[in-house]
Each structure stands twice: as C-alpha cells, then as structure tokens.
XYZ file of C-alpha atoms in Angstrom:
502
model
C -30.373 254.220 -40.271
C -27.492 252.392 -38.592
C -28.481 249.843 -35.960
C -25.640 249.193 -33.554
C -24.840 245.649 -32.531
C -25.895 244.893 -28.935
C -22.337 244.148 -27.805
C -20.445 246.874 -29.653
C -18.540 249.265 -27.378
C -20.947 248.732 -24.483
C -19.426 250.076 -21.287
C -19.050 247.820 -18.240
C -21.524 248.340 -15.420
C -19.780 248.963 -12.107
C -19.933 246.656 -9.092
C -21.522 249.430 -6.991
C -24.388 249.669 -9.468
C -24.886 245.898 -9.390
C -24.956 245.988 -5.585
C -27.478 248.836 -5.507
C -29.809 247.056 -7.923
C -30.139 244.057 -5.608
C -32.368 245.881 -3.100
C -33.165 249.582 -3.626
C -35.081 251.019 -0.662
C -37.120 254.108 0.098
C -35.800 256.622 2.646
C -38.039 258.200 5.273
C -36.707 260.167 8.215
C -33.160 259.201 7.287
C -33.931 255.465 7.470
C -33.924 253.030 4.549
C -36.761 250.533 4.371
C -39.236 248.750 2.157
C -42.886 249.711 1.842
C -44.950 249.112 4.967
C -46.964 246.510 3.079
C -43.829 244.755 1.850
C -45.040 245.153 -1.743
C -42.610 245.773 -4.583
C -42.863 246.276 -8.317
C -40.382 245.706 -11.138
C -38.596 248.366 -13.131
C -37.199 247.476 -16.539
C -34.061 248.085 -18.547
C -35.492 249.799 -21.661
C -32.655 248.545 -23.854
C -33.532 244.897 -23.218
C -37.031 244.884 -21.745
C -35.720 242.753 -18.884
C -36.385 243.432 -15.196
C -33.632 245.606 -13.764
C -34.680 245.784 -10.108
C -37.639 245.558 -7.743
C -38.480 248.702 -5.749
C -40.926 249.318 -2.895
C -44.513 249.921 -3.963
C -45.607 252.564 -1.473
C -49.140 253.474 -0.482
C -50.869 256.010 1.756
C -49.256 254.625 4.932
C -45.742 255.190 3.603
C -46.646 258.638 2.303
C -48.096 259.612 5.666
C -44.917 258.507 7.408
C -42.783 260.492 4.958
C -44.826 263.688 5.254
C -44.765 263.485 9.044
C -40.992 263.003 8.988
C -40.633 266.036 6.714
C -42.921 268.109 8.948
C -40.952 267.147 12.063
C -37.690 268.138 10.380
C -39.201 271.417 9.187
C -40.378 272.373 12.669
C -37.246 270.987 14.313
C -33.585 270.955 13.288
C -33.962 272.316 9.767
C -35.687 275.503 10.906
C -32.914 276.134 13.415
C -30.141 276.014 10.823
C -28.570 279.216 9.600
C -28.774 279.928 5.868
C -25.025 279.473 5.575
C -25.368 276.008 7.122
C -28.006 275.044 4.544
C -25.668 276.353 1.892
C -22.769 274.251 3.166
C -24.852 271.059 3.125
C -26.019 271.723 -0.423
C -22.459 272.313 -1.579
C -21.386 269.059 0.039
C -24.237 267.263 -1.700
C -23.078 268.682 -5.042
C -19.598 267.313 -4.366
C -21.060 263.894 -3.544
C -23.093 263.863 -6.754
C -19.882 264.408 -8.691
C -17.917 261.900 -6.623
C -20.558 259.254 -7.300
C -21.179 260.501 -10.808
C -20.335 257.380 -12.761
C -22.570 255.226 -10.577
C -25.437 257.703 -10.971
C -24.910 257.955 -14.732
C -24.921 254.192 -15.200
C -28.036 253.806 -13.047
C -29.781 256.465 -15.114
C -28.877 254.890 -18.431
C -29.850 251.412 -17.249
C -33.186 252.610 -15.855
C -34.190 255.382 -18.273
C -32.396 254.238 -21.430
C -30.683 257.492 -22.417
C -27.125 257.756 -23.703
C -24.459 257.393 -21.049
C -23.026 260.654 -22.394
C -26.256 262.505 -21.594
C -26.443 260.828 -18.191
C -22.957 262.046 -17.329
C -23.477 265.571 -18.632
C -27.088 266.405 -17.807
C -28.172 264.053 -15.061
C -24.923 264.245 -13.088
C -22.952 267.376 -13.973
C -25.908 269.695 -14.501
C -27.492 268.457 -11.261
C -24.330 269.124 -9.261
C -24.072 272.584 -10.811
C -27.695 273.332 -10.001
C -27.245 272.442 -6.332
C -24.264 274.803 -6.249
C -26.254 277.541 -7.968
C -29.135 277.226 -5.525
C -26.826 276.866 -2.524
C -25.774 280.439 -3.166
C -29.409 281.543 -3.024
C -29.832 280.179 0.507
C -27.917 283.163 1.933
C -29.580 285.780 -0.266
C -33.239 285.606 0.718
C -34.444 289.099 1.494
C -37.529 291.179 2.175
C -38.233 294.872 1.636
C -39.006 297.912 3.771
C -42.265 299.688 2.995
C -43.381 303.299 3.385
C -46.983 303.086 4.527
C -49.641 305.806 4.773
C -51.681 304.694 7.770
C -53.194 307.782 9.439
C -55.074 306.242 12.362
C -55.164 306.672 15.247
C -53.847 310.245 15.312
C -50.242 310.463 16.467
C -49.415 306.802 15.759
C -46.538 306.041 13.433
C -45.827 302.813 11.510
C -42.895 300.889 10.136
C -43.589 298.032 7.742
C -41.485 295.391 6.041
C -41.834 292.016 4.378
C -40.314 288.694 5.337
C -39.727 285.720 3.066
C -40.438 282.452 4.860
C -40.308 278.819 3.685
C -43.681 277.453 2.685
C -43.236 274.139 4.554
C -43.343 270.532 3.395
C -42.951 270.194 -0.380
C -44.298 267.300 -2.451
C -41.943 266.967 -5.423
C -43.269 264.711 -8.197
C -40.844 264.166 -11.053
C -41.002 262.728 -14.595
C -39.176 259.849 -16.229
C -37.334 261.669 -19.021
C -34.671 263.359 -16.844
C -35.136 261.705 -13.449
C -32.082 262.891 -11.510
C -31.934 266.335 -13.072
C -35.638 267.024 -12.541
C -35.366 265.906 -8.913
C -32.523 268.386 -8.509
C -34.604 271.154 -10.117
C -37.155 270.728 -7.339
C -35.130 269.712 -4.294
C -32.380 272.344 -4.632
C -34.550 275.511 -4.486
C -36.795 273.956 -1.839
C -33.798 273.308 0.428
C -32.322 276.745 -0.262
C -35.625 278.306 0.802
C -35.651 276.285 4.034
C -38.354 273.784 3.073
C -38.328 270.023 3.546
C -39.176 267.561 0.778
C -40.971 264.329 0.025
C -39.825 263.185 -3.410
C -42.029 260.904 -5.507
C -40.195 259.909 -8.722
C -41.929 258.514 -11.784
C -42.726 254.856 -11.266
C -40.669 253.891 -14.317
C -37.437 255.585 -13.198
C -37.021 255.680 -9.402
C -33.435 254.495 -9.035
C -31.352 257.679 -9.219
C -33.883 259.479 -7.013
C -33.365 256.863 -4.316
C -29.603 257.197 -4.667
C -29.814 260.999 -4.536
C -31.657 260.916 -1.217
C -29.074 258.472 0.104
C -26.440 261.054 -0.786
C -28.459 263.709 1.080
C -28.163 261.522 4.159
C -24.439 261.058 3.543
C -23.995 264.822 3.170
C -25.349 265.301 6.691
C -28.834 266.708 6.128
C -30.945 266.221 9.278
C -33.248 263.208 9.260
C -36.486 263.891 7.422
C -35.325 266.920 5.439
C -35.357 264.933 2.177
C -37.439 261.751 1.880
C -38.289 259.521 -1.074
C -41.253 257.232 -1.674
C -41.651 255.096 -4.778
C -44.717 253.556 -6.353
C -47.645 254.135 -8.660
C -49.100 257.534 -9.349
C -52.585 256.339 -8.463
C -51.495 255.292 -4.956
C -48.288 256.936 -3.751
C -48.596 260.013 -5.970
C -52.269 260.688 -5.291
C -51.802 260.172 -1.552
C -48.931 262.645 -1.491
C -50.830 265.314 -3.415
C -53.871 265.006 -1.141
C -51.976 264.784 2.163
C -52.995 267.639 4.515
C -49.417 267.997 5.765
C -48.157 269.068 2.330
C -48.008 272.834 1.812
C -46.597 272.968 -1.707
C -46.754 270.677 -4.749
C -44.235 270.880 -7.567
C -44.915 268.587 -10.513
C -43.334 267.960 -13.893
C -45.139 265.609 -16.251
C -48.072 265.327 -18.604
C -50.670 268.060 -18.961
C -53.455 265.600 -18.172
C -51.913 264.564 -14.851
C -50.984 268.172 -14.096
C -54.605 269.221 -14.413
C -55.679 266.583 -11.886
C -52.985 267.724 -9.473
C -53.954 271.345 -9.991
C -57.590 270.616 -9.157
C -56.614 268.822 -5.946
C -54.230 271.610 -4.998
C -56.957 274.218 -5.420
C -59.339 272.188 -3.281
C -56.800 272.348 -0.466
C -55.440 275.805 -1.391
C -51.945 274.359 -1.636
C -49.276 276.224 -3.515
C -48.539 274.542 -6.838
C -46.023 274.709 -9.677
C -46.768 272.711 -12.826
C -44.304 272.162 -15.676
C -46.267 270.236 -18.280
C -46.267 269.184 -21.914
C -45.145 270.917 -25.062
C -45.391 270.870 -28.837
C -42.569 273.204 -29.731
C -42.359 274.826 -33.179
C -39.151 275.735 -34.980
C -39.678 278.531 -37.513
C -36.917 278.521 -40.141
C -36.726 281.621 -42.318
C -35.057 281.460 -45.712
C -32.228 283.720 -44.544
C -31.143 281.345 -41.766
C -27.643 279.896 -41.578
C -28.148 276.576 -43.356
C -25.112 275.124 -41.580
C -27.291 275.059 -38.446
C -29.844 272.655 -39.918
C -27.993 269.584 -38.649
C -27.789 270.935 -35.117
C -31.438 271.960 -35.281
C -32.406 268.361 -35.995
C -29.941 266.706 -33.639
C -30.416 268.891 -30.573
C -33.776 270.458 -31.294
C -35.627 267.304 -32.319
C -33.836 264.060 -31.425
C -32.113 265.040 -28.177
C -32.857 262.296 -25.605
C -34.629 260.379 -28.385
C -37.256 263.117 -28.569
C -38.270 262.570 -24.949
C -38.072 266.238 -24.015
C -40.992 268.573 -23.411
C -39.346 271.273 -25.560
C -38.485 269.014 -28.498
C -38.943 270.912 -31.770
C -41.459 268.478 -33.183
C -43.060 270.965 -35.622
C -40.683 272.485 -38.170
C -42.013 275.310 -40.340
C -39.520 276.039 -43.141
C -39.905 278.996 -45.498
C -40.368 277.881 -49.099
C -36.996 279.220 -50.217
C -35.180 276.686 -48.028
C -37.857 274.029 -47.568
C -36.329 271.447 -49.918
C -32.861 271.943 -48.454
C -34.185 271.693 -44.893
C -36.109 268.545 -45.760
C -33.006 266.979 -47.311
C -30.682 267.788 -44.403
C -33.100 266.783 -41.652
C -33.938 263.541 -43.456
C -30.240 262.741 -43.836
C -29.595 263.488 -40.158
C -32.512 261.259 -39.191
C -31.129 258.400 -41.278
C -27.582 258.807 -39.965
C -28.331 258.464 -36.245
C -27.114 255.159 -34.821
C -29.766 253.396 -32.780
C -29.050 251.121 -29.841
C -28.326 250.836 -26.123
C -27.449 253.989 -24.229
C -24.493 252.161 -22.687
C -22.832 252.420 -26.091
C -21.820 256.101 -26.278
C -21.808 255.941 -30.089
C -25.593 255.461 -30.193
C -27.632 258.643 -30.606
C -31.128 257.132 -30.648
C -31.723 255.086 -27.533
C -34.698 253.094 -26.275
C -37.853 254.790 -25.096
C -38.504 254.545 -21.395
C -41.084 251.744 -21.351
C -43.106 249.311 -23.415
C -46.172 251.456 -22.732
C -44.514 254.567 -24.101
C -43.118 252.649 -27.063
C -46.666 251.591 -27.930
C -47.847 255.196 -27.608
C -45.193 256.529 -30.011
C -45.820 253.739 -32.517
C -49.541 254.487 -32.348
C -48.865 258.179 -33.048
C -46.842 257.247 -36.127
C -49.565 254.877 -37.339
C -52.226 257.530 -36.742
C -50.211 260.059 -38.753
C -50.038 257.678 -41.702
C -53.754 256.937 -41.432
C -54.472 260.679 -41.457
C -52.545 261.075 -44.709
C -49.167 262.335 -43.540
C -46.220 261.039 -45.588
C -43.381 259.261 -43.720
C -39.964 259.980 -45.200
C -37.578 257.689 -43.294
C -39.400 254.332 -42.895
C -36.529 252.838 -40.885
C -36.560 249.811 -38.620
C -35.469 249.493 -34.992
C -34.146 246.599 -32.899
C -36.870 244.164 -31.892
C -35.479 243.628 -28.392
C -36.058 246.532 -26.035
C -38.300 249.586 -26.351
C -36.862 251.141 -29.518
C -38.593 253.295 -32.107
C -36.681 254.536 -35.151
C -36.799 258.270 -35.999
C -39.513 259.385 -38.380
C -39.964 262.574 -40.385
C -43.367 263.443 -41.862
C -44.336 265.753 -44.714
C -47.795 266.638 -46.077
C -49.062 267.212 -42.556
C -52.172 269.302 -41.999
C -52.412 271.597 -39.011
C -55.418 269.784 -37.535
C -53.764 266.346 -37.539
C -52.949 264.665 -34.237
C -49.272 264.726 -35.245
C -49.417 268.515 -35.123
C -51.578 268.908 -32.037
C -50.776 266.067 -29.619
C -47.560 265.388 -27.763
C -45.737 262.339 -29.161
C -42.658 262.537 -26.913
C -40.500 260.434 -29.180
C -38.212 260.694 -32.240
C -40.957 261.995 -34.527
C -40.973 265.340 -36.354
C -43.036 267.075 -39.025
C -41.867 269.642 -41.574
C -44.230 272.102 -43.266
C -43.478 274.840 -45.826
C -44.675 278.416 -45.377
C -44.431 281.614 -47.393
C -45.779 284.411 -45.194
C -43.948 284.905 -41.851
C -47.089 286.044 -40.059
C -48.809 282.843 -41.162
C -45.895 280.804 -39.801
C -46.262 282.473 -36.405
C -50.009 281.845 -36.457
C -49.417 278.160 -37.177
C -46.718 277.975 -34.491
C -49.187 279.330 -31.932
C -51.993 277.044 -33.095
C -51.665 274.548 -30.238
C -52.831 274.238 -26.649
C -49.193 274.163 -25.551
C -46.697 276.982 -25.114
C -43.508 275.733 -23.489
C -40.721 276.350 -26.002
C -40.197 277.608 -29.556
C -37.389 278.813 -31.773
C -36.768 281.250 -34.632
C -33.966 280.667 -37.121
C -32.874 283.783 -39.005
C -29.940 286.145 -39.548
C -32.271 289.158 -39.673
C -32.389 291.001 -36.346
C -35.516 292.830 -37.451
C -37.365 289.503 -37.749
C -36.132 288.439 -34.318
C -37.393 291.626 -32.689
C -40.660 291.554 -34.628
C -41.674 287.929 -34.100
C -40.310 286.893 -30.695
C -43.017 288.905 -28.867
C -45.708 287.256 -31.006
C -44.775 283.674 -30.140
C -46.760 282.195 -27.284
C -44.101 280.234 -25.430
C -42.249 280.424 -22.132
C -38.876 280.219 -23.878
C -38.048 281.379 -27.398
C -34.600 280.459 -28.677
C -33.034 282.230 -31.635
C -30.778 280.107 -33.862
C -30.737 277.368 -31.227
C -33.266 275.136 -29.512
C -33.715 272.993 -26.404
C -30.839 274.652 -24.495
C -31.774 275.573 -20.885
C -29.683 277.378 -18.290
C -29.931 277.392 -14.498
C -30.257 281.195 -14.449
C -32.951 281.359 -17.160
C -36.587 280.941 -16.012
C -38.215 277.847 -17.479
C -41.950 277.223 -17.773
C -44.868 277.528 -20.109
C -47.767 279.518 -21.486
C -51.244 278.035 -21.887
C -51.524 274.330 -21.001
C -47.777 273.918 -20.671
C -47.951 274.822 -17.010
C -48.061 277.316 -14.177
C -45.010 279.003 -12.676
C -41.328 279.023 -13.541
C -38.335 276.940 -12.534
C -34.665 278.018 -12.576
C -33.281 281.392 -11.588
C -34.646 283.512 -8.764
C -38.183 282.580 -9.807
C -37.517 279.005 -8.701
C -36.716 280.104 -5.155
C -39.891 282.199 -4.988
C -41.905 279.028 -5.595
C -40.960 277.821 -2.112
C -41.338 281.063 -0.149
C -44.299 282.833 1.405
C -44.355 286.630 1.716
C -45.307 287.911 5.134
C -46.041 291.609 5.747
C -45.038 292.947 9.163
C -46.515 296.244 10.372
C -45.175 297.789 13.608
C -46.998 300.672 15.314
C -45.079 303.056 17.551
C -45.242 306.598 18.962
C-alpha cells in the first residue's frame, strides 16, 4: 500500500471555491438566506478532518417556506411554461454545470473526499449529460387513446384517453456518496415532468447541491421551481417528508432510513421512490477472462473508495481460478495509492466523515472477531478519515461481513465449485441492487442472469450505470427505478379522461 505525501501533486483550490466556502446559503423562492433561526453547523474536509464551511441548519420553519415556494411556482409560472421552454432551461443548466465544472468538482472533492478525477467525470460531466438527456424527455410526454366498451345508456358513445400530469411538489433527499450526481438524478426528471423541487442534501455534503440550485437560478428557472434546504435528517429531512404540501418523495440512502420514509409516505399516501442499500455479489466462473480481474477489483470494488451502493463487496470465485483471483485482487488492493482526492494520483481517498470511518473500522474489527482472515493489513494516514483497503478470506455466509453493508474499501472472496450454489449464495442477502457474472460462456450468462435477484446484472463488468438503463433494486434495496423513461414516470400521474357523446 502506497501512502501519498500530503503535499504531493495536490491541485490548487480556485478563488471562486474559497469565496463560496465563506458563507454558503440555502435558496428558497429564488432568494439566498440563512436558516430562519440563524443556526449553522460545520461540514468537514474528509482529507484533513478540519472544518471546511458552516452551512444553515434548517428546521420545520425553513422547510415550510421552501415547500410553499415550490407549490406557488408549481401552480403559477412553471405550470404555464411549454414543454419546449422547460427543455430550453434544462439545456441551459447543463451548459452552466459544464461552465462551472472545475468549481463544482473542487467543491465536491473538498466536501466529500473523492478523487478530483471522479468529481470531474461523474459529478460534473455525468450530471450535465443527464440534464440534457432528461431535457429531451420534457417534450415527449404522451398519453394513449383507449377503445372502451361502455354500453349505457343506450345510444351513447364514448371516447377515452389518458393524460400524463406532473405529480406536484417533489421532496428530493440525496446521499453523501455522489452528492451532485444524485441531486441531478432526481431534479432532472422532476423538472422534465413539470414538477417543482425541494432538495435536501445529506448533512455531510451539502455544498454542491447549494451551488447547483444557484445555477438553476442563473439559468432562469422561475423562483421557487428548485429550492434547497440544508440540515440534519432528524429536523429538516423529517419535516420535509411529513410536510402536507409534498406530493412525491424521492430518496437515496440507507435501507433503515428508507423504511422510515416509506412508512411516513404510506401514512400520507404520498408517491415514493426509494433507492437503498446493496451488498452486490460478483460471481467469477473459471472460464472468465483473467485479464479482467484487475478491473473487477478497481471498478467493481474500490471505485469511490467502496462508497457505492453497487460495490462488488462479495466475490465468489470458482475453485479453478480462486487462487489466481485472490492473488490479483490482493495485489490490486496493495497497489492503490491512498491520500487526498485533490491529488489525482490517489485511488483510495478519505471516507466521508469520522462517523463513517468509525463504522467501517468497526466492520473490519467485527470480521476479524468472527474469524475472517484479513489479507492486506495495511495502514492509512492518521490525519483525515482514511481507511486502507482490506480483503478477507475464510468468510462464512452468516457473518456480518457477508450480510451487512460496509460501504467502504472492504471485500470478501469465497471459493465455490457448483454454479447453482454460487447463485444461491449470491442471493442469500436482504439486498438486491446490483450483481455481476464473469464468464466467456454465453450459455452460463443466459442460464444464470434470470436467477440472480438484483435490479442490475452486469456481465464481465460491474458498477457501470447509464442514463438510459433503469436503476433500482429488488428486495430491501428499494422501490422504483431511476434513469431512462422509468425515471420520468416517477414524477407523473396518469389521468383517465372519458368523454360521452351522441
């Protein structure tokens, strides 16, 4: 394991980022402000542990103001806009995301910890592309005509059709692992559908969400169409979920929090989309291309320092290649440079917070206590929220390492002989978000893909999404799908219209 020096090749933070960090504000109804109470809370730089900025700590009063602003925009100027006008604003926003891309990328790396390379590619470029993708959908919302068989009263005829209409005010609650990109996943289809939004980012990583909503204002969206409130989940988040003016909740985060949100949504009969946790398996057959083992570890396991819900944290390798897979994945784990995300040479970056660092360390300690064998045993920098990658062998299926989400650079590898047993083990979890099969045998692909209980099954790749490919989970990994046409449907109601005539 190579530990990069703190000052080696670190990129310079721009003056615009420094200026933004002095006083980030929420935006409600197109106006920037602090919380009504004046309260703030600190957000940290994960690479150093030092306070990066202070942001407003919102409560129910701020949430109420934001929802009312969104409702007024929904009933007012936003509802009067033509689809092509919504499209034009979204395209302009995409251009602004790119134009301000370096500022956004640096903010993301400073606040979340990830590599500046990932911030530029995923947080900035993928977000701009997603707004463009969804902008095209704004002009393609359509209903259907229906042949109906209504026979009463005699002599009456009927014509029926469906309309797709925006659901209303959307509460968008986003996670800390991909803050800007996840905000885009939710805001873009909501705007394309004609909804308005109140965005509540994760308390740890609010900065790029604030900047994104500022760019919405700069793009010319009417006041109140997109609003952002920051603060704790227990106050700002809970108030937003329970607010009677919210028609739709879209949440990405932990399964435990998602369940609480789902219960509240059902109490109010609000529409809800939940993208939750995962414990993705990678099944490696002995006929796989062994040259892909390095990519499987790098992208499938350690991408974003393992802080991805589809991370391939459970590797099942057929006995014919088990030793080779163990060797390659161990060598990859040892070779990854660890350090600040501002150094683009570093591939393992800090975890998002001290709290999450403690969680991942506890998972590693629990695995050792349960009898799993750590292979790497590397050290990490003491300053900041770093955890070195770890690979475990001798892991039993009922161990916490195999059943609970770690969400860090931790992976297990287990040998198997019978393919059907490997699929059974892969499915032996409460989660079902992502999975992958590695083989050169098309017959195995066709036979086993239908048997895997996951929303996405990759073949000879892992952890690679696309804006046109539905994304979501089976079992306790969530409800609903994001991306593609399914994402737009999340924000539309279907209305049947039946016209009687003679």
